[in-house]
Tab-separated table of C-alpha atoms and ligand atoms in Angstrom:
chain	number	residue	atom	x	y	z
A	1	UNK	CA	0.000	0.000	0.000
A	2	UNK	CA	1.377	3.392	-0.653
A	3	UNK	CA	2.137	5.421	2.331
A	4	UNK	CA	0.308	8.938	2.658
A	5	UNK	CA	3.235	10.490	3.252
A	6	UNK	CA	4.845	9.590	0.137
A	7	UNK	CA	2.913	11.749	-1.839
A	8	UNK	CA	5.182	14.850	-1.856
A	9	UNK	CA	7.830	14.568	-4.007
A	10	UNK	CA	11.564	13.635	-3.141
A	11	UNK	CA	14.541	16.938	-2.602
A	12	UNK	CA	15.827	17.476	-5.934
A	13	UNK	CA	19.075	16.561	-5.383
A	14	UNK	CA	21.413	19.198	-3.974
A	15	UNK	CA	24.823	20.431	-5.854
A	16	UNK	CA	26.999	20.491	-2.780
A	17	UNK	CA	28.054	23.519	-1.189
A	18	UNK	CA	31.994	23.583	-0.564
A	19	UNK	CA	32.698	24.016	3.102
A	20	UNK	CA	34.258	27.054	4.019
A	21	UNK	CA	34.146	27.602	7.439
A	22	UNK	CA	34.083	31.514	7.120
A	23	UNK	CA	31.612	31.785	4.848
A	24	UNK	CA	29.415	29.305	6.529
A	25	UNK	CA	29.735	31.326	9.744
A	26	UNK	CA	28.185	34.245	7.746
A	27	UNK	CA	25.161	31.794	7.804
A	28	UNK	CA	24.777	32.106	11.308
A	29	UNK	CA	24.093	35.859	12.407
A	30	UNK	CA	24.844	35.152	15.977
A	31	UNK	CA	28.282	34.314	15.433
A	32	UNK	CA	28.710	38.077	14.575
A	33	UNK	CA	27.447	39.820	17.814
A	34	UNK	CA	29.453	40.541	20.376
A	35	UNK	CA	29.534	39.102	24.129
A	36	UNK	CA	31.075	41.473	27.223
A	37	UNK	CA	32.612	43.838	24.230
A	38	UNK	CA	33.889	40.471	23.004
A	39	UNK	CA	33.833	38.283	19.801
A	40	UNK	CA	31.385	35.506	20.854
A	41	UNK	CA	33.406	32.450	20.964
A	42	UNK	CA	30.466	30.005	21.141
A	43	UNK	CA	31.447	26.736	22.152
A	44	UNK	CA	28.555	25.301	24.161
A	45	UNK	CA	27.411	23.275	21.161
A	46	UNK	CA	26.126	20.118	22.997
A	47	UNK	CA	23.705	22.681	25.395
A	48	UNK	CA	22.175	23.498	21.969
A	49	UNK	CA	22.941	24.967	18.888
A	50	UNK	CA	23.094	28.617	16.881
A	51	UNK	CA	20.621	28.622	13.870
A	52	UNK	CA	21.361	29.695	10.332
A	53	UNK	CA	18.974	32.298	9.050
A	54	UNK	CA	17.633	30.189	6.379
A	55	UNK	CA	15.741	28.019	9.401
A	56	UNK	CA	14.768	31.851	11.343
A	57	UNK	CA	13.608	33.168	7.898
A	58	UNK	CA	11.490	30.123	7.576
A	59	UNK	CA	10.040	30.149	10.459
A	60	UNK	CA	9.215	33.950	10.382
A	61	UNK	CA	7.578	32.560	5.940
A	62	UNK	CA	5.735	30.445	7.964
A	63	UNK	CA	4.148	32.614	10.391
A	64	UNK	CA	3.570	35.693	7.473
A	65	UNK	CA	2.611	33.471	4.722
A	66	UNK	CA	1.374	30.196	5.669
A	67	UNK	CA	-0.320	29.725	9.280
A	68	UNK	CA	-2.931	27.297	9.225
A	69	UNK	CA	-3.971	24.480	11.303
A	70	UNK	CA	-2.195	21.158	10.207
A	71	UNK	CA	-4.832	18.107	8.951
A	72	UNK	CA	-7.958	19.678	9.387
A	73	UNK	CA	-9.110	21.931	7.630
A	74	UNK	CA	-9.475	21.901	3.423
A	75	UNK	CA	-8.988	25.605	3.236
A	76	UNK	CA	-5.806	26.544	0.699
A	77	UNK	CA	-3.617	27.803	4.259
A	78	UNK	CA	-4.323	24.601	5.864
A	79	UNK	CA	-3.374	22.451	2.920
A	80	UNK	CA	-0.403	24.344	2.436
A	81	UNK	CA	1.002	24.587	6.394
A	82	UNK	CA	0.062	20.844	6.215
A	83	UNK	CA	2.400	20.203	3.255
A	84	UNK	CA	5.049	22.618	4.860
A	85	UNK	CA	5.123	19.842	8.174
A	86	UNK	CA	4.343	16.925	6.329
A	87	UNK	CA	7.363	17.061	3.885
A	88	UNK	CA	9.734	18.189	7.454
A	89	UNK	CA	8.618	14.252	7.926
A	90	UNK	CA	10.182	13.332	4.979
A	91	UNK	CA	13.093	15.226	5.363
A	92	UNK	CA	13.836	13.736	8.741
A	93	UNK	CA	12.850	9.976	7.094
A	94	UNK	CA	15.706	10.659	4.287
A	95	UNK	CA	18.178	12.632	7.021
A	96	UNK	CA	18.094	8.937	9.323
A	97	UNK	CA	17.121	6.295	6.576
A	98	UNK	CA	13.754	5.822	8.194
A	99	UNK	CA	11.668	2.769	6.289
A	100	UNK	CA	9.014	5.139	6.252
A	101	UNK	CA	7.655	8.533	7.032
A	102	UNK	CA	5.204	6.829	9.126
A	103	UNK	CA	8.050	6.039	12.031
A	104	UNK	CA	8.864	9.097	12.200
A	105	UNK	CA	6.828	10.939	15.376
A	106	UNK	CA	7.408	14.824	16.023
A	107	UNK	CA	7.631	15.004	19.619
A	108	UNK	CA	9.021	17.543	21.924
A	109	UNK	CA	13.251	16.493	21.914
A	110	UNK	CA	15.135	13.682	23.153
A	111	UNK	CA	13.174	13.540	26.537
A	112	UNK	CA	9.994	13.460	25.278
A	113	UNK	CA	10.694	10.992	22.722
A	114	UNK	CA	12.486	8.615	25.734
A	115	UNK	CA	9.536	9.293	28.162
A	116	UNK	CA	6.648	8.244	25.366
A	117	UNK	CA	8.579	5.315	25.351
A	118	UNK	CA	9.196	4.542	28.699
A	119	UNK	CA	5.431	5.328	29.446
A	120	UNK	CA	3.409	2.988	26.387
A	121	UNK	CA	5.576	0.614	27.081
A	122	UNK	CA	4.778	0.282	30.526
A	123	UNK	CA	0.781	0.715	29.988
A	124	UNK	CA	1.205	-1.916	27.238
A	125	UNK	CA	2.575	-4.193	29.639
A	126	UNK	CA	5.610	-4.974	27.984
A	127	UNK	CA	7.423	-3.772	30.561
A	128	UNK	CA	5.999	-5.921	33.899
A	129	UNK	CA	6.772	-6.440	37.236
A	130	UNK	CA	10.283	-8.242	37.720
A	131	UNK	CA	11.450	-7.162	34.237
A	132	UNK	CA	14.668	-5.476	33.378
A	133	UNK	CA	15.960	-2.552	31.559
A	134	UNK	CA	20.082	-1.716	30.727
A	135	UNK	CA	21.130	1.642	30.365
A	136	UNK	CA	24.732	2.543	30.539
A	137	UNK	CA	26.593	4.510	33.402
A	138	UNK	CA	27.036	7.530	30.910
A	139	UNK	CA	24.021	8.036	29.929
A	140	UNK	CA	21.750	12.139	30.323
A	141	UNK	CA	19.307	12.067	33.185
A	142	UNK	CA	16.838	12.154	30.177
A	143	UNK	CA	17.379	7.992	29.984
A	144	UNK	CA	17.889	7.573	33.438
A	145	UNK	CA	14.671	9.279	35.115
A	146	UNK	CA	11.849	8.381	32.723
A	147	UNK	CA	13.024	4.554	33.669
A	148	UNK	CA	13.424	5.123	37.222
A	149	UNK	CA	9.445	6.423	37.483
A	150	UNK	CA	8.706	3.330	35.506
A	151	UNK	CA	10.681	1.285	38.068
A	152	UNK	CA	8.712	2.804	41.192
A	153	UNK	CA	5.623	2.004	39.267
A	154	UNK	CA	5.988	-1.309	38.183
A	155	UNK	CA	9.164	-2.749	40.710
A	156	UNK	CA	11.340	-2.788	37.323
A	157	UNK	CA	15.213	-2.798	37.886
A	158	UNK	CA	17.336	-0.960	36.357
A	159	UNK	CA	20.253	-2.483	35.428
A	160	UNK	CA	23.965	-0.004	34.590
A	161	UNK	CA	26.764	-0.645	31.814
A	162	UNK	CA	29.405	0.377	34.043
A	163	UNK	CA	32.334	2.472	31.827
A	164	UNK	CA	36.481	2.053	31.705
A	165	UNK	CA	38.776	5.179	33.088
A	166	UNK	CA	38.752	6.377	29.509
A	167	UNK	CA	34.877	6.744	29.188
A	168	UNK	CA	33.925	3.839	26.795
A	169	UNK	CA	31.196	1.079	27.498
A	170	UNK	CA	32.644	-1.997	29.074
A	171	UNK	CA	30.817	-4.573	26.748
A	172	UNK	CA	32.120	-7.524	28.597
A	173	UNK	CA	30.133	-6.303	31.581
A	174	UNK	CA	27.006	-5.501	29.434
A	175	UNK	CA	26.977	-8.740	28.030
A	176	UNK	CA	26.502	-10.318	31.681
A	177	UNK	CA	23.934	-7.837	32.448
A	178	UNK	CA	21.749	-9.432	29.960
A	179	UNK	CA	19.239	-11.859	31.149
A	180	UNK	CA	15.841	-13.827	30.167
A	181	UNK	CA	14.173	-10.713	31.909
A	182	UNK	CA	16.063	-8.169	29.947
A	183	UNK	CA	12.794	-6.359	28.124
A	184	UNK	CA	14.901	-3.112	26.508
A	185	UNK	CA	18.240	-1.650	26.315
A	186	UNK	CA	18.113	2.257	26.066
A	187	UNK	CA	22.043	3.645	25.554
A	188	UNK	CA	23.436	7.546	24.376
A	189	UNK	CA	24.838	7.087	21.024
A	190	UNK	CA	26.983	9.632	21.780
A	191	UNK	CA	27.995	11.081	25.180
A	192	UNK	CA	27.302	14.685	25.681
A	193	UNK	CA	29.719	14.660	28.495
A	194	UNK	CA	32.722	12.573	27.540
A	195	UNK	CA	32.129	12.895	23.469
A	196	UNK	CA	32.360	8.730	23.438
A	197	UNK	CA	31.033	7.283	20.362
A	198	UNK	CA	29.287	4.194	21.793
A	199	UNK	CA	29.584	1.311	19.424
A	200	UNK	CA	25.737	1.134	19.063
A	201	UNK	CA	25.529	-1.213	15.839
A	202	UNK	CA	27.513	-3.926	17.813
A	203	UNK	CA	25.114	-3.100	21.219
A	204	UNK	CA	22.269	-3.663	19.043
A	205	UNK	CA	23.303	-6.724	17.189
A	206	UNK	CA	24.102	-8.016	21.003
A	207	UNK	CA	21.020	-7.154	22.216
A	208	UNK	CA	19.013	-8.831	19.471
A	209	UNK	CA	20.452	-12.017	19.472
A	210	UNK	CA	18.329	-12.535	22.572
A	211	UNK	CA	15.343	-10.824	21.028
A	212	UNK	CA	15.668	-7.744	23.369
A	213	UNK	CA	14.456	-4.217	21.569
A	214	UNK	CA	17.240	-0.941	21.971
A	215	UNK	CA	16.284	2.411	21.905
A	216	UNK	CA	19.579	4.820	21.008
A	217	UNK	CA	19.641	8.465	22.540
A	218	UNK	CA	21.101	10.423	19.244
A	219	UNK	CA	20.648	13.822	20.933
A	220	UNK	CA	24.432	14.709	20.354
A	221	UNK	CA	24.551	12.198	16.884
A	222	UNK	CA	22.290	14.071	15.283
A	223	UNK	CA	24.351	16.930	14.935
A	224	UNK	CA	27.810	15.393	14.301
A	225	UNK	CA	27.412	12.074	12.353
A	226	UNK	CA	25.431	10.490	9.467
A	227	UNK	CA	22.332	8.313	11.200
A	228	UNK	CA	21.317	5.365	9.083
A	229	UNK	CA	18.408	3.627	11.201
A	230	UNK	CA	17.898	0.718	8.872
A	231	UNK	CA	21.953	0.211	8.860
A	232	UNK	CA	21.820	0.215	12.625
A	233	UNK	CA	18.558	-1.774	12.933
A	234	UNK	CA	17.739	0.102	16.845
A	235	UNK	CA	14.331	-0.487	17.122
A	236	UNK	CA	13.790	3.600	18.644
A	237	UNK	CA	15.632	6.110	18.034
A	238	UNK	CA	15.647	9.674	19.975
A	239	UNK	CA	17.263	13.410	18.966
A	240	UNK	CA	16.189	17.075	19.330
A	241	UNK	CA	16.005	19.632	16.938
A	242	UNK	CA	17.566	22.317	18.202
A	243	UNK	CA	21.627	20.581	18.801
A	244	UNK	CA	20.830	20.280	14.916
A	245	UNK	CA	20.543	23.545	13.854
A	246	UNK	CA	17.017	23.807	14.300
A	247	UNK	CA	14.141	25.385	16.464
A	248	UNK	CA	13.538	24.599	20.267
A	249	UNK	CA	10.457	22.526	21.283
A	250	UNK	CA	10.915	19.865	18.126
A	251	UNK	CA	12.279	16.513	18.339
A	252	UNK	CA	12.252	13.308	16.765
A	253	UNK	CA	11.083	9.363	17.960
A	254	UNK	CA	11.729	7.124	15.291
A	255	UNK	CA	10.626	3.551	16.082
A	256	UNK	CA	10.251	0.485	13.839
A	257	UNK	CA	6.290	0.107	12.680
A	258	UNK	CA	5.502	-3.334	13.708
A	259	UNK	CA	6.878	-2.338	17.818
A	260	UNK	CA	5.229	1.559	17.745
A	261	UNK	CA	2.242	-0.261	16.038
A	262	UNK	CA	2.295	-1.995	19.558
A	263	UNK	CA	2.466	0.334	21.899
A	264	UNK	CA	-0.553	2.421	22.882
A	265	UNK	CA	-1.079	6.312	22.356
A	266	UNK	CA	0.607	8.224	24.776
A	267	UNK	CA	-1.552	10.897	25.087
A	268	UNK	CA	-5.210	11.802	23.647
A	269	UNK	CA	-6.911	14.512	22.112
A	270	UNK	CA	-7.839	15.826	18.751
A	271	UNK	CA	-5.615	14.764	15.324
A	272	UNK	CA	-5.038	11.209	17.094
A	273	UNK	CA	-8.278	9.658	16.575
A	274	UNK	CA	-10.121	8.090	14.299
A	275	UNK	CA	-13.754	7.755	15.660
A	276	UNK	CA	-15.055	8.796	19.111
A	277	UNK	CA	-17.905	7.817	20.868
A	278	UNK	CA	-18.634	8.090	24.922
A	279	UNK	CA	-18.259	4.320	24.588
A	280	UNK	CA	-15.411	3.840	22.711
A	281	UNK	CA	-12.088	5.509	20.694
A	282	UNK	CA	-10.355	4.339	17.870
A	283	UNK	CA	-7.163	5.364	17.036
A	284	UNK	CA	-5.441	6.281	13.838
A	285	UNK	CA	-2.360	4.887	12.269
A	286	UNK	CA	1.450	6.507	12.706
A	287	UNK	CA	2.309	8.382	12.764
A	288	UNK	CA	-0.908	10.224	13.946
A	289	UNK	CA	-1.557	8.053	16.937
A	290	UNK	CA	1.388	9.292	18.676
A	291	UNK	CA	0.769	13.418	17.784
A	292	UNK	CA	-2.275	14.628	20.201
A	293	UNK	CA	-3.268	18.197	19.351
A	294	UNK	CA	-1.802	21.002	17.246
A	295	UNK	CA	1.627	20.181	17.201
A	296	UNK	CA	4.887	22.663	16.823
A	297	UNK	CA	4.189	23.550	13.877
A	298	UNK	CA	6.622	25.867	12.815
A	299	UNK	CA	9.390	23.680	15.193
A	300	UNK	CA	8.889	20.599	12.075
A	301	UNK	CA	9.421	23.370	9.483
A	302	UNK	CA	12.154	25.041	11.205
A	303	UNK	CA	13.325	21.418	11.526
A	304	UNK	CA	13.049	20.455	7.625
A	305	UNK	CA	14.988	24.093	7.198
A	306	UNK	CA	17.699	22.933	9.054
A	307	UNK	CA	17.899	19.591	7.520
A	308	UNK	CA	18.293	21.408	4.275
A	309	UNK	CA	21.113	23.270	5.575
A	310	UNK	CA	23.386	20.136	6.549
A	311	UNK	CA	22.608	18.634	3.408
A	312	UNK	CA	23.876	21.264	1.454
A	313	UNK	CA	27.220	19.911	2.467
A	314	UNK	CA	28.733	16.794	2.050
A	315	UNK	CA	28.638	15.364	5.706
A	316	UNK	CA	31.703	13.899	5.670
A	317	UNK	CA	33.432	17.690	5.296
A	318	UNK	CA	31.497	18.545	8.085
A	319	UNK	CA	32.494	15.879	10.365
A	320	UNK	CA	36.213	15.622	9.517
A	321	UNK	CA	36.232	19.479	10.210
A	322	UNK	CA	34.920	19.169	13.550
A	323	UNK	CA	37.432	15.936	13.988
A	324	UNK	CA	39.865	18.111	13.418
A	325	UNK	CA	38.808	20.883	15.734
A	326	UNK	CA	38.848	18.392	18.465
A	327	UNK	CA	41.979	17.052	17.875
A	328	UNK	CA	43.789	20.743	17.926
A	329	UNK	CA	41.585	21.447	21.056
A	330	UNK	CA	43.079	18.252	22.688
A	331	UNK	CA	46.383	19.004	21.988
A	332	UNK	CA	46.147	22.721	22.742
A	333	UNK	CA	44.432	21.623	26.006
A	334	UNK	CA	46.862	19.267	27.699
A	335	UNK	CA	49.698	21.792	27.087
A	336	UNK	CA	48.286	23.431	29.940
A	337	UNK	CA	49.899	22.752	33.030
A	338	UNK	CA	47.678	21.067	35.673
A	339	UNK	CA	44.269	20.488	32.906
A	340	UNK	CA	43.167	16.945	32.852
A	341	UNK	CA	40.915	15.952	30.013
A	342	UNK	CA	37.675	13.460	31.432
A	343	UNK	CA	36.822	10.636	28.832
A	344	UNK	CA	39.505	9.779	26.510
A	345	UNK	CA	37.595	7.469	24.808
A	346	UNK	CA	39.340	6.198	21.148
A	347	UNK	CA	36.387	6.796	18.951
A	348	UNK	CA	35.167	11.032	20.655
A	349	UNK	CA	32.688	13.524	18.954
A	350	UNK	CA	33.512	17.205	18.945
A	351	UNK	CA	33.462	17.740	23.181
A	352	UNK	CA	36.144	17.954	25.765
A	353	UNK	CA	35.300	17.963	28.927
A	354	UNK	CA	38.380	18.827	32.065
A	355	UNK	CA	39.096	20.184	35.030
A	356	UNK	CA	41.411	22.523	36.269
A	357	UNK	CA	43.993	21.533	39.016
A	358	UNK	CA	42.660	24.062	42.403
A	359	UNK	CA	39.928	25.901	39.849
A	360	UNK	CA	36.693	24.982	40.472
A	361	UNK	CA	35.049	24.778	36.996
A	362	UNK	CA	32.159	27.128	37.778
A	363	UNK	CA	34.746	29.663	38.494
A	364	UNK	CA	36.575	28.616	34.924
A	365	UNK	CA	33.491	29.522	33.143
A	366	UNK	CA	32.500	32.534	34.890
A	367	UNK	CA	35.892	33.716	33.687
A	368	UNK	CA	35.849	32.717	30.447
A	369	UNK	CA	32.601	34.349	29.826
A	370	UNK	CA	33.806	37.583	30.810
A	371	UNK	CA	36.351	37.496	27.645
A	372	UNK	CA	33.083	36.021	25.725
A	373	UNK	CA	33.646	32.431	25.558
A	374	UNK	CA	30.949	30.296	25.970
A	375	UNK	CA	31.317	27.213	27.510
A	376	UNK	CA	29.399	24.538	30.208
A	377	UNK	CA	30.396	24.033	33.505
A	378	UNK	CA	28.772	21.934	36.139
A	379	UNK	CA	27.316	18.166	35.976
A	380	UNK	CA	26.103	18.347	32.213
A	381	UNK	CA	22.547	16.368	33.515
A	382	UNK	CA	25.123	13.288	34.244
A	383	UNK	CA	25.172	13.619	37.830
A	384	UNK	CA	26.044	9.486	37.682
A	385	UNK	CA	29.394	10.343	35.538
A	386	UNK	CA	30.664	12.967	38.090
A	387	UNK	CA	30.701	10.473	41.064
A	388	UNK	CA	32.079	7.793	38.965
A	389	UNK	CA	35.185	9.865	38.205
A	390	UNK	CA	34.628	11.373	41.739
A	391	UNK	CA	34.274	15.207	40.137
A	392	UNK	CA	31.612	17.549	41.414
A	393	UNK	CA	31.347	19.327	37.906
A	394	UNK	CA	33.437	19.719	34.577
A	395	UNK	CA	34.291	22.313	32.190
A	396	UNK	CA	33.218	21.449	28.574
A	397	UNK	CA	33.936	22.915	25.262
A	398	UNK	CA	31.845	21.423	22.684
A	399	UNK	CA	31.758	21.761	18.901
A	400	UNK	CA	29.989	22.663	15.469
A	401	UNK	CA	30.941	22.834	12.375
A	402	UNK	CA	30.586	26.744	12.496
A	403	UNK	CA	33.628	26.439	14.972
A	404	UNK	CA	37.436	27.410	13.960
A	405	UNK	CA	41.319	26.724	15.065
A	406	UNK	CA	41.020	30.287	15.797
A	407	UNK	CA	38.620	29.848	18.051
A	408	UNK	CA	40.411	27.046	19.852
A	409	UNK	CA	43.347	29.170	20.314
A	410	UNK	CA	41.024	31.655	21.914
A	411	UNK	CA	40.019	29.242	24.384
A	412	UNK	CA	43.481	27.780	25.283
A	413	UNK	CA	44.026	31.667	25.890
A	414	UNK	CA	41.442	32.108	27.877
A	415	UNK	CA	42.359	29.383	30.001
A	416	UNK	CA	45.763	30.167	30.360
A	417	UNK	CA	44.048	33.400	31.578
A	418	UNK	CA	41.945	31.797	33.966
A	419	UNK	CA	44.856	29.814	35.695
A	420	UNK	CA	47.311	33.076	36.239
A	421	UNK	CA	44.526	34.493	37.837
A	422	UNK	CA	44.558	32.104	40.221
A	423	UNK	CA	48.124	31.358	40.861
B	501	PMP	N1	20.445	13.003	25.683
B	501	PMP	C1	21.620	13.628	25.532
B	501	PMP	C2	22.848	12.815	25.253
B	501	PMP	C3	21.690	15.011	25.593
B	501	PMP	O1	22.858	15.633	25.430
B	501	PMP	C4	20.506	15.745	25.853
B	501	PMP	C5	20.539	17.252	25.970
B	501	PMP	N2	21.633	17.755	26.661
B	501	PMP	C6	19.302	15.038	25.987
B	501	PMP	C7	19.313	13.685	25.898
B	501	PMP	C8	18.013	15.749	26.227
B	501	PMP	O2	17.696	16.552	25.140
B	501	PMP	P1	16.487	17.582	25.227
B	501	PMP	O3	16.693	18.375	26.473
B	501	PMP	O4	16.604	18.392	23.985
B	501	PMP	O5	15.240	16.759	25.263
């Protein structure tokens, strides 16, 4: 049967832009302002990303040209906001290699997308009394809590891939952790705090020679790597729009038809239905089941926009730019005296994370924002990773594309700054 959603017609496809970091930063107009009287050196990338004015000028088209309720009505601004969000379905379908349009649900970000999991799976009773559910010691609070509530509920237990020194996934240990009442395994893709690259295709292929389902957080893959759901074969799949260029308040759950078709809706209301009577509901298919009420409409749009603006470039440009970034921001790093890098894993994504010997990291990034350098400090929402390398926060720069060696430099500066302030 043809899917609904295949009805609007495939990208045309794109002649490449060349990358060229400085006149892709002229994409982004907040690269250009100043911070304190400074040049803002934005390197908070993993917190969320700057937007390109191609996805703010679409949004703003959106708003002046096409606003309409999505679905509903038959009226010509309807049709067209509909066609607006429905091909931002098909854009995120081609960006991960989705089957179908149909498994791809708009949902808030990353949490939401974990928690409608977490929460239909539970009411479905797939997830039981006595059952079990791996996550991995390095994982956001965002796939730690939404299982913990389950556990409370349903006396679940929630069972930890424990991590080496260097901040990779012990699979030995994981492979133990699996037993006949493993139900899911729910691991980051990549860490937002260490910048591991978890070896998910090999977790997955683990986890499904005994049958058991994985959902992959991709809230920091998104951004950095190419995602090829099929080639993976995770049965969910989680990121947010705005670490990819795009608008707050969108996100992505992709999930494999036959296991959403499954699970039950997560919330009601209007768009979600197919018939209602006082005695009874029915529901409609995907993606629709999972999308109660007028959704962000503008966020899919601004979402699609964004997608457009990766795939302008050839991804591979874009990633072995910000490989390279990290690699000068490593070794300009440990030159400083006393700086310890946390998670040196082998296979790292575009964040380093480190602590200053006798600087407490809050006071590292106070500092640094007063020369305008942007960077995190404190427990990055993986409270579980501080105590396991005994830490009560880190310092993290994290990376784009839109980033330079320049930049870098400025930070290693700035550092160097920090510490003779202190000495
Ligand atoms: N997982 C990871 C690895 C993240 O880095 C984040 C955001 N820091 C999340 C989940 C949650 O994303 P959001 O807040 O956009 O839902």
């Amino acid at each position: 049967m043809k899917n609904e959603f295949d009805i609007f017609p495939k990208e045309e496809t794109i002649n490449r832009r060349k990358f060229d970091v400085y006149e892709l930063r002229k994409d982004f107009p907040i690269l250009s302002r100043l911070v304190n009287g400074k040049p803002l050196v934005y390197l908070d990338n993993a917190a969320t990303t700057q937007k390109p004015s191609s996805v703010i000028e679409n949004i703003k088209h959106y708003y002046t040209f096409e606003n309409a309720n999505i679905h509903r009505g038959l009226h010509f601004l309807s049709e067209l906001a509909t066609e607006s969000y429905e091909s931002a379905r098909l854009k995120v379908k081609e960006f991960i290699n989705a089957m179908s349009a149909s498994e791809i649900i708009f949902v808030r970000g990353a949490t939401e997308g974990i928690n409608l999991i977490a929460n239909t799976m539970c009411r479905a009773n797939i997830l039981k009394e006595g059952d079990e559910i791996i996550i991995s010691h390095m994982e956001h609070h965002a796939n730690i809590v939404p299982w913990q509530l389950l556990c409370e509920r349903k006396d679940i237990k929630l069972k930890v891939i424990p991590i080496t020194d260097d901040g990779e996934l012990d699979l030995d240990e994981f492979k133990k952790l699996i037993s006949e009442k493993t139900k899911l395994v729910s691991v980051v893709h990549i860490s937002n705090s260490l910048g591991t690259i978890n070896p998910v295709k090999e977790i997955v292929k683990i986890a499904h020679s005994y049958n058991i389902p994985v959902l992959l957080d991709g809230a920091q893959a998104a951004p950095h790597v190419k995602i090829d759901v099929q080639k993976l074969d995770c049965d969910f799949y989680v990121f947010s729009g705005h670490k990819m260029f795009g608008p707050t308040g969108i996100g992505i759950l992709y999930g494999k038809t036959n296991l959403m078709n499954e699970l039950p809706p997560y919330q009601g209301g209007g768009d979600m239905i197919r018939t209602v009577t006082f005695e009874k509901t029915t529901f409609d298919d995907l993606p629709h089941k999972f999308e109660a009420g007028t959704p962000n409409i503008s966020g899919g749009i601004g979402l699609g926009t964004a997608i457009d603006y990766i795939n302008q470039y050839d991804r591979l440009e874009l990633t072995k730019h910000e490989d390279k970034l990290l690699e000068y921001a490593t070794e300009k790093l440990l030159e400083i005296e006393g700086l310890k890098i946390i998670g040196k894993a082998k296979n790292k994504a575009s964040v380093v994370s480190f602590v200053i010997d006798g600087i407490h990291p809050y006071d590292i990034g106070t500092l640094m924002d007063t020369y305008g350098i942007a960077i995190r400090t404190g427990h990055h929402c993986t409270q579980p990773i501080m105590q396991r390398y005994n830490l009560p926060a880190t310092a993290r720069a994290s990376f784009a594309f839109y980033n330079t060696f320049d930049e870098v430099d400025k930070l290693a500066e700035g550092l160097l700054k920090v510490k003779k302030m202190f000495q």
